[in-house]
Short mmCIF file of C-alpha atoms and ligand atoms in Angstrom, two decimals:
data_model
loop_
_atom_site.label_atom_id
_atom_site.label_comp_id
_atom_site.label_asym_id
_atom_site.label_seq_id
_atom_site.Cartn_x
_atom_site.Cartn_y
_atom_site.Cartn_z
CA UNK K 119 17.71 5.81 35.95
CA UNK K 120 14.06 5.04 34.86
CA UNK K 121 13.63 3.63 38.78
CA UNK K 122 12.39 6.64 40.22
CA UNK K 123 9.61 7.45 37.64
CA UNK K 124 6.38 6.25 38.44
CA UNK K 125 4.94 3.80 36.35
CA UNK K 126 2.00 1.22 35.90
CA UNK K 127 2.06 -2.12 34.46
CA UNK K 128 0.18 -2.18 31.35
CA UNK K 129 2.24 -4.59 29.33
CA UNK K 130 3.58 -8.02 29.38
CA UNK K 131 7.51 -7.86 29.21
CA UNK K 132 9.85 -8.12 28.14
CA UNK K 133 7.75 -8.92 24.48
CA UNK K 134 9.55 -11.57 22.64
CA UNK K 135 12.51 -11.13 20.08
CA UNK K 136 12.60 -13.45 17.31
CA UNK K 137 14.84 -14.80 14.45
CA UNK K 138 12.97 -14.49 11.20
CA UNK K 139 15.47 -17.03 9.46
CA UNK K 140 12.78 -18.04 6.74
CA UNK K 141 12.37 -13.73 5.54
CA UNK K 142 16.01 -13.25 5.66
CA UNK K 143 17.37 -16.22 3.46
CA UNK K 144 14.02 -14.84 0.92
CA UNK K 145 15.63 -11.64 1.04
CA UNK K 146 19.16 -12.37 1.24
CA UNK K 147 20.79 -9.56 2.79
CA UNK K 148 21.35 -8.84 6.81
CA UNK K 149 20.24 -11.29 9.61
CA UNK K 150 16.45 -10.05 10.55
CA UNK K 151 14.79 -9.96 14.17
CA UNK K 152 11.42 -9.15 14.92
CA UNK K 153 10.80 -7.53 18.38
CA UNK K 154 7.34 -8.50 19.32
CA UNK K 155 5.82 -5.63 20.72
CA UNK K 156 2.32 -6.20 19.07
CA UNK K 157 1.86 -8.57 21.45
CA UNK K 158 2.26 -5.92 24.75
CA UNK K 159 -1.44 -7.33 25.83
CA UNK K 160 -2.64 -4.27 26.04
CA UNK K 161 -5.96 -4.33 23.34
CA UNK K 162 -4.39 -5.97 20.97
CA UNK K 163 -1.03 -4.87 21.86
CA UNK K 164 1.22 -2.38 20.14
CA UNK K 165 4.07 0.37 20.93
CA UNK K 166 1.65 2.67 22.50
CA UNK K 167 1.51 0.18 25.52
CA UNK K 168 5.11 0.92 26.57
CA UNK K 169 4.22 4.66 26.74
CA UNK K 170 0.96 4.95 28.68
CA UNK K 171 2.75 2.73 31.58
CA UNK K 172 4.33 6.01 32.05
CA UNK K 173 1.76 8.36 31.14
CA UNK K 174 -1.33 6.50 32.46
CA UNK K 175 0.99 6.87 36.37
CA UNK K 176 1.37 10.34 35.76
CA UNK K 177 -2.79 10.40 35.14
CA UNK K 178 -3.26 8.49 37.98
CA UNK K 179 -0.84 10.54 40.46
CA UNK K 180 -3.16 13.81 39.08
CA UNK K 181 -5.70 12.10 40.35
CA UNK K 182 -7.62 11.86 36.95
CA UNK K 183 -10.99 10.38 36.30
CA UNK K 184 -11.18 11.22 32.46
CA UNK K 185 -8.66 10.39 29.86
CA UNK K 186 -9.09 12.91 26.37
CA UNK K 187 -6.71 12.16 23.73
CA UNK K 188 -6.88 12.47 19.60
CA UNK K 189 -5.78 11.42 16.58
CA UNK K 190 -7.20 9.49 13.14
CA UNK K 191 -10.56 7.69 12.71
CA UNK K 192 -8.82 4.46 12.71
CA UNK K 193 -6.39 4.81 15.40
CA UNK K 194 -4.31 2.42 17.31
CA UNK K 195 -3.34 4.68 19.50
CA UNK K 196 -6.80 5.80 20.86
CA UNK K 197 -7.49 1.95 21.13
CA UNK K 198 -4.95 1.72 23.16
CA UNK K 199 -5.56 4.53 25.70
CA UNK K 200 -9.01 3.77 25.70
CA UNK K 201 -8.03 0.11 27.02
CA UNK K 202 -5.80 1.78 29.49
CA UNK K 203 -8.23 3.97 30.65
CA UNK K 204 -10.72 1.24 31.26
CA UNK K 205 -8.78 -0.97 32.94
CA UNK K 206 -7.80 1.84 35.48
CA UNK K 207 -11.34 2.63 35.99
CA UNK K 208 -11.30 6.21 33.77
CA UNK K 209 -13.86 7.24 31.18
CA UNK K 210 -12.33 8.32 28.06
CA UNK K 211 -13.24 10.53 25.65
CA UNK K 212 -11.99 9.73 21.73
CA UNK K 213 -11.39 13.56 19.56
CA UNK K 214 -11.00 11.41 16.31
CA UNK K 215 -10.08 13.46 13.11
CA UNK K 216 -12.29 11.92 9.91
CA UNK K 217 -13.46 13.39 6.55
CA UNK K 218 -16.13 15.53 8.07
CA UNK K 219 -17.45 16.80 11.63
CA UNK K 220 -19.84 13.74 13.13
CA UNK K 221 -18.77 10.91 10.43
CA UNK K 222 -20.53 7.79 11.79
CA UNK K 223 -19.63 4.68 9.48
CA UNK K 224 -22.70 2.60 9.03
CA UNK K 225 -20.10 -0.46 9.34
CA UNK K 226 -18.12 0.32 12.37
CA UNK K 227 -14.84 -1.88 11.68
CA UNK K 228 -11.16 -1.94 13.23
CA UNK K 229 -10.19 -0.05 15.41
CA UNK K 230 -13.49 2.53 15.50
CA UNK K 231 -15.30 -0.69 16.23
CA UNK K 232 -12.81 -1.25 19.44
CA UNK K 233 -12.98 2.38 20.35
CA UNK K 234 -16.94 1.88 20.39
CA UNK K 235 -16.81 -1.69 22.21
CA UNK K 236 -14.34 -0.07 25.11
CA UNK K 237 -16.76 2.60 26.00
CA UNK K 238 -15.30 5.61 24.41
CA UNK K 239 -17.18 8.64 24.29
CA UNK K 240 -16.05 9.31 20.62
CA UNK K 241 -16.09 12.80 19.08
CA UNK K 242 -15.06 13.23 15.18
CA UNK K 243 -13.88 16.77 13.69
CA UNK K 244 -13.21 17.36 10.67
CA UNK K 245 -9.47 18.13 9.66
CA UNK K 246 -7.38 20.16 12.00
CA UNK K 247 -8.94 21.22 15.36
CA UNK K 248 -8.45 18.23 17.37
CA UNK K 249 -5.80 19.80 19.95
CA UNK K 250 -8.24 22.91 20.30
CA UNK K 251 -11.51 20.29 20.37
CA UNK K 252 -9.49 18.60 23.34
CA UNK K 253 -8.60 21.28 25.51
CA UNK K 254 -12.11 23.23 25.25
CA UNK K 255 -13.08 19.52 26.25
CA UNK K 256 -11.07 19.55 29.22
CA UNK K 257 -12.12 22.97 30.75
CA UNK K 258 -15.83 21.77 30.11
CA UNK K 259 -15.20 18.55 32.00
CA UNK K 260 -13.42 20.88 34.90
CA UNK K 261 -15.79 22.59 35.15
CA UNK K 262 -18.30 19.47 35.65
CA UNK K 263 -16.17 18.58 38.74
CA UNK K 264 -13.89 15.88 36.86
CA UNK K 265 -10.46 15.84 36.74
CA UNK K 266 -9.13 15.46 33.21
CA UNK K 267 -5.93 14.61 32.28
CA UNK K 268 -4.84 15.18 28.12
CA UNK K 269 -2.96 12.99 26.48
CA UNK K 270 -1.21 14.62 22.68
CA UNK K 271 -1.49 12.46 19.70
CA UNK K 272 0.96 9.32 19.80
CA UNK K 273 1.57 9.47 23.48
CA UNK K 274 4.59 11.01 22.08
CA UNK K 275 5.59 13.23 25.23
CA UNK K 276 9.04 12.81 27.57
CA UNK K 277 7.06 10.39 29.39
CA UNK K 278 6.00 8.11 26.60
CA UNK K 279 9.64 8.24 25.41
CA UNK K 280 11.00 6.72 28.53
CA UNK K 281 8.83 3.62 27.13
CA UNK K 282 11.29 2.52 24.04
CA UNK K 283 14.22 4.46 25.91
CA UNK K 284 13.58 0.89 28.26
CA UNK K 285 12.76 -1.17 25.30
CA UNK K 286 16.41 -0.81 24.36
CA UNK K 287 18.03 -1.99 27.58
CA UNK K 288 15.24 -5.09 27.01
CA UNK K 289 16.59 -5.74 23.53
CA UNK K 290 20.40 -5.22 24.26
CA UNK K 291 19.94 -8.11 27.77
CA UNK K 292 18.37 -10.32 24.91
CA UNK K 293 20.91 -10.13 22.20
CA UNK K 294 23.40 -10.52 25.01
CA UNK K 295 22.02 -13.81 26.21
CA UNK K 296 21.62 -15.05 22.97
CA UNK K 297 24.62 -13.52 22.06
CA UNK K 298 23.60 -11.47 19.03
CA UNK K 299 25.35 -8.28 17.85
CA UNK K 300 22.16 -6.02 17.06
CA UNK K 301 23.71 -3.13 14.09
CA UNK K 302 20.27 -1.50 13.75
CA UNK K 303 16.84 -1.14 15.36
CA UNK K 304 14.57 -0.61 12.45
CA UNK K 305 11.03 0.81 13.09
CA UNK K 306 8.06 2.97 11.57
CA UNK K 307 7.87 6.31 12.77
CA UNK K 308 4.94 8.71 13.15
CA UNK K 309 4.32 11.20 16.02
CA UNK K 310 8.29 9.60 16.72
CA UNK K 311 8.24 9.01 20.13
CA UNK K 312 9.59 5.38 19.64
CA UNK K 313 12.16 6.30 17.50
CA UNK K 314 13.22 9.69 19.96
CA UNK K 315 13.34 6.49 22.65
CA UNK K 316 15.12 4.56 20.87
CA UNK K 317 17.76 6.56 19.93
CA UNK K 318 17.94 8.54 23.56
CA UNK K 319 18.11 4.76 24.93
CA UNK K 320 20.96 3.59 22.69
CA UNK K 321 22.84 6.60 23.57
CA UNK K 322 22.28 6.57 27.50
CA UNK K 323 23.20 2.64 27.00
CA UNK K 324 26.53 3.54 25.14
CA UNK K 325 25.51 1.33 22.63
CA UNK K 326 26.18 1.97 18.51
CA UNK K 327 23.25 0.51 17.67
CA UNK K 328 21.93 2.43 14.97
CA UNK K 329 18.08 3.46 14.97
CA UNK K 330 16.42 3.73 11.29
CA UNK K 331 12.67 4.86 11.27
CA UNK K 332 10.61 4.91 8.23
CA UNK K 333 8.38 8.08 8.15
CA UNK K 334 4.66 7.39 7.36
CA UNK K 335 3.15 10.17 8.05
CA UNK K 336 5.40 13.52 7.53
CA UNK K 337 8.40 14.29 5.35
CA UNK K 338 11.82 13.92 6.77
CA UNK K 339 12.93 17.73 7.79
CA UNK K 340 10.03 18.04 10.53
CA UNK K 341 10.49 14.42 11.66
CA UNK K 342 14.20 15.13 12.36
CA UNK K 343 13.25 18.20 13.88
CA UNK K 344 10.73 16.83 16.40
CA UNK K 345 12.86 13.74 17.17
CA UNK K 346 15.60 16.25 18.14
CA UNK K 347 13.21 18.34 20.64
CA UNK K 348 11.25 15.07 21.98
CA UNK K 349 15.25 13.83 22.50
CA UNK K 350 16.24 17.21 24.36
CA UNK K 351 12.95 17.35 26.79
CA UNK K 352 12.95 13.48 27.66
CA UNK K 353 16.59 13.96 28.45
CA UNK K 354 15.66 17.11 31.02
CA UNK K 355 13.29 14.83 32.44
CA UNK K 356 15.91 12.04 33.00
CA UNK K 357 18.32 14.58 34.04
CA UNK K 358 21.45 13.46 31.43
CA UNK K 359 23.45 15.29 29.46
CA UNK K 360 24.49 13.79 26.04
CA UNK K 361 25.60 15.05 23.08
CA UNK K 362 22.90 14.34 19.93
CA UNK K 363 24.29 14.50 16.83
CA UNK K 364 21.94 15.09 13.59
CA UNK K 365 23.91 11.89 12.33
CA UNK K 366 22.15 10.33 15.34
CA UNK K 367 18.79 10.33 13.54
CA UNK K 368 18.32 8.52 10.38
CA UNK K 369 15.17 8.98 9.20
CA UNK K 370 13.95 7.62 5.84
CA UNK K 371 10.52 9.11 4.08
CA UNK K 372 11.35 8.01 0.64
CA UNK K 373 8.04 5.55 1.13
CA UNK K 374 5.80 7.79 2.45
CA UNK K 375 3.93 7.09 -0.75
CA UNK K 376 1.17 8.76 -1.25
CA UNK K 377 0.26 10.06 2.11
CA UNK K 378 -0.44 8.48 5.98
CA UNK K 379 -2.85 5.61 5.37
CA UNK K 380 -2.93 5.47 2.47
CA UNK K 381 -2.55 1.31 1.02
CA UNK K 382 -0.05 0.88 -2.07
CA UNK K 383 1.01 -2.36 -3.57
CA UNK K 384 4.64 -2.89 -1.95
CA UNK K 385 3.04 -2.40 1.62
CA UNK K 386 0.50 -5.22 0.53
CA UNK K 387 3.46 -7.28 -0.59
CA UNK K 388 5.19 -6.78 2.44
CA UNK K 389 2.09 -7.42 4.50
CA UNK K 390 1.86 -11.01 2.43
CA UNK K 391 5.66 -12.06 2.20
CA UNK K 392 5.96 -11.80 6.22
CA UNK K 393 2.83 -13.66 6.81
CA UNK K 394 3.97 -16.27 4.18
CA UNK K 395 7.48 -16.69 5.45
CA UNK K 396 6.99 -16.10 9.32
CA UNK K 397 3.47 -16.41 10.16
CA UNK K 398 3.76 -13.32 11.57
CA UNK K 399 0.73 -10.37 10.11
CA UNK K 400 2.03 -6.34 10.32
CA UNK K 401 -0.55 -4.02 9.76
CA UNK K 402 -1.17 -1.63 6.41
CA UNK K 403 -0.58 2.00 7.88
CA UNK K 404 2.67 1.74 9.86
CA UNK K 405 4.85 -1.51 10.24
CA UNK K 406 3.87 -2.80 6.23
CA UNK K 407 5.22 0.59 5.07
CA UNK K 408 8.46 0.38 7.28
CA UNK K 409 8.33 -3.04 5.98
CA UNK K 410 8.21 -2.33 2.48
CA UNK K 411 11.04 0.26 3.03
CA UNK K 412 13.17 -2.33 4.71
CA UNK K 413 12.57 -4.26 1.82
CA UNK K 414 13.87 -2.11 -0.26
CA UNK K 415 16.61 -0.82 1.47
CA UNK K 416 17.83 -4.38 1.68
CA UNK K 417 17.35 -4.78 -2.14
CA UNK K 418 19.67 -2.12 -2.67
CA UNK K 419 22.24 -3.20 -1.11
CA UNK K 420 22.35 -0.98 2.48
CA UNK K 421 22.93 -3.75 4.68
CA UNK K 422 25.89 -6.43 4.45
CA UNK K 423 25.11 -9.89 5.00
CA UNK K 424 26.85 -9.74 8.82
CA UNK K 425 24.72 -7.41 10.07
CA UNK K 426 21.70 -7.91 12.43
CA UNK K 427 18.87 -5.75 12.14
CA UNK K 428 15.94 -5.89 14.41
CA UNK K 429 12.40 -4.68 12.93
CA UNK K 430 10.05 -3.41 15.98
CA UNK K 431 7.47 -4.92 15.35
CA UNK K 432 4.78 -1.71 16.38
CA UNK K 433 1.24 -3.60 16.17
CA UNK K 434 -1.63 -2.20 14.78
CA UNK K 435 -2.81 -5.60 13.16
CA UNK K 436 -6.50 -4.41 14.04
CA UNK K 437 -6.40 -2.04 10.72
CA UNK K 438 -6.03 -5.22 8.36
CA UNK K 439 -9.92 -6.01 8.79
CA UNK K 440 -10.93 -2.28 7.23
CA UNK K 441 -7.93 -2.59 4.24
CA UNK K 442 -9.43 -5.98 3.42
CA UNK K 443 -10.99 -4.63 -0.17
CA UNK K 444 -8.01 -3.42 -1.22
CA UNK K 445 -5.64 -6.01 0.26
CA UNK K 446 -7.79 -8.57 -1.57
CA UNK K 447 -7.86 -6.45 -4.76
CA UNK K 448 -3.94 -6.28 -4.86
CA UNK K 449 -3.22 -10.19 -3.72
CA UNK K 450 -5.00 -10.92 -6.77
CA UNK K 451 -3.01 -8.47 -9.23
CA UNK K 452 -6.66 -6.47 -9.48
CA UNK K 453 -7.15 -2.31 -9.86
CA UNK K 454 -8.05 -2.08 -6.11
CA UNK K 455 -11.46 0.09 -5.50
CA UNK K 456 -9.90 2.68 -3.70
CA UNK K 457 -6.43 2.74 -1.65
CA UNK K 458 -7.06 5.72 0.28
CA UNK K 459 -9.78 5.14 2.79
CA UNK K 460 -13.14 6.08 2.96
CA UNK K 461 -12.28 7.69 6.82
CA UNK K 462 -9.00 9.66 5.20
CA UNK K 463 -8.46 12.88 6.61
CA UNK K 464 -5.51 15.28 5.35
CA UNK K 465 -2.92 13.91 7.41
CA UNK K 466 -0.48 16.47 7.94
CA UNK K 467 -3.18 18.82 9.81
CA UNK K 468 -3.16 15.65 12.51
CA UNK K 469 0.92 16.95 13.57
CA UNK K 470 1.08 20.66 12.10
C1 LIG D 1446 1.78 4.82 16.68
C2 LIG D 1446 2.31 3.69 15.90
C3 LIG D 1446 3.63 3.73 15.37
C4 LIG D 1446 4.50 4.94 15.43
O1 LIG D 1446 5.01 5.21 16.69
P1 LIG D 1446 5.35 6.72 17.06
O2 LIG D 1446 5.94 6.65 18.40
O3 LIG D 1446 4.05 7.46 17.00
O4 LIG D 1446 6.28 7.24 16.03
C5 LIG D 1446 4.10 2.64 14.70
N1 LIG D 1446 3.33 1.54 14.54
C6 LIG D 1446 2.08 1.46 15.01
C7 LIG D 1446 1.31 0.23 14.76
C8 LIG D 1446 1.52 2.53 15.71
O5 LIG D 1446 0.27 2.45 16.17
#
């Protein structure tokens, strides 16, 4: 089905999936898998890769010679576009969203410092205008004689979909030959794309596998309502016709915490009990909150000790290096010096 749409090879796959035996006997509830898809090779890998091969073909059959996209002052998306970009011989141009129009860092750190390394032509607005900021951007560069092609926040379109919508035929071919019964595919969820995919995939796959996405950015009413739509277009594009049921989408924001981005203690003991036990570093915005929900959710007793889980393992490792005062701080049982960032913008504006 996903044969006759264009796409471009942007990531190594399939990405690894791998027993965590040393987190799950810690734990002591379901069977754990990691799916490695921070290590797409894309940047520094990450979901996003999975989408653009999609996207990026759909740029390139437009003909496009500038990629403009948005989103947070420390995101892994735009690091990820912008390596995309590159690599197919684009320019990009960055509409970042930070605590005030022009905010230039006098450390640049993370991902900012990738965005500036890859050649972005970065542009920070404060709060809410980012969409706007990016289209005016695109009839200026028209007008210029380029060809721009937009990209909305996430790469969370029908297109980026069909990336995890393939991610779960990859994953169900490699429980199968390791013969592994997968229950659920657990996995952070922000502008939801993955999760929309994932779900849409299990369900074109007639598989019960059972999708559970931990919300870090929005609360769960709006997530479940742009999962549905992002579910309905991506299955126009495919041409199916199945039957989603709200049951379908299982979306937890009960560790939202304080906001998107914003560091807490059981995301910083998540970060350090998967390093610890499996070598293996998540990042502090998006997989160390799933994490820490998993956690939980284990704790309490959701899962039974025969079931399989699989945590999607998203990326965004880069965003470590800027939480480092904080991590540090909370490691050593301190008062951190701040957990919401210095670059934190309201984050809701970013999806409204
Ligand atoms: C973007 C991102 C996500 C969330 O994926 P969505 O498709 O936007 O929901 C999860 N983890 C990381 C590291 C990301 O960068």
């Amino acid at each position: 089905m996903l044969e006759k749409i264009p796409r471009i090879q942007l990531a190594n796959l399939p990405t690894a999936l791998e027993e965590m035996p040393s987190l799950s006997e810690r734990l002591g509830g379901p069977k754990l898998y990691i799916k490695r898809d921070d290590t797409t090779g894309l940047a520094f890998g990450g979901n996003k890769a999975r989408k653009l091969e999609f996207i990026m073909a759909q740029a390139k059959h437009e003909e496009a010679d500038v990629i403009v996209t948005g989103a947070g002052f420390q995101s892994n998306w735009c690091t990820q576009v912008a390596a995309a970009a590159r690599k197919l011989n684009m320019k990009v141009i960055l509409v970042k969203q930070g605590p005030r129009e022009g905010y230039d860092p006098s450390e640049y750190d993370g991902n900012h410092l990738l965005h500036f390394i890859l050649g972005s032509d970065v542009r920070v607005v404060a709060d809410r205008y980012i969409q706007d900021v990016s289209k005016r951007l695109c009839e200026e560069i028209r007008k210029e004689g380029h060809t721009p092609y937009f990209i909305p926040i996430g790469g969370s379109t029908p297109l980026g979909t069909l990336g995890y919508v393939n991610a779960v035929s990859e994953i169900l071919s490699q429980a199968d030959a390791s013969k592994i019964k997968v229950d659920y595919i657990v996995t952070a969820t922000g502008s939801v794309g993955t999760q929309a995919g994932l779900i849409l995939g299990a369900k074109i796959l007639d598989s019960n596998i059972k999708t559970l996405g931990f919300s870090v950015l929005l609360p769960r009413p709006l997530v479940n309502n742009q999962i549905m739509n992002l579910i309905k277009s991506t299955s126009e594009l495919l041409s199916v016709d199945l039957l989603i049921e709200p049951e379908d989408i299982v979306v937890q924001d009960e560790y939202l915490g304080e906001g998107y981005g914003i560091i807490s203690k059981e995301i910083v003991e998540a970060i350090r009990l998967v390093a610890e036990t499996e070598g293996i570093f998540i990042d502090p915005v998006y997989t160390g909150k799933a994490m820490a929900g998993l956690i939980d959710q284990i704790k309490k007793g959701r899962f039974t000790k025969k079931e399989t889980v699989v945590f999607i393992h998203t990326g965004g490792t880069a965003a470590l290096f800027p939480y480092r005062i904080p991590i540090k701080a909370m490691i050593e049982s301190k008062k951190p010096p701040w957990t919401k960032p210095p670059w934190y913008t309201r984050a809701l504006s970013i999806l409204e």
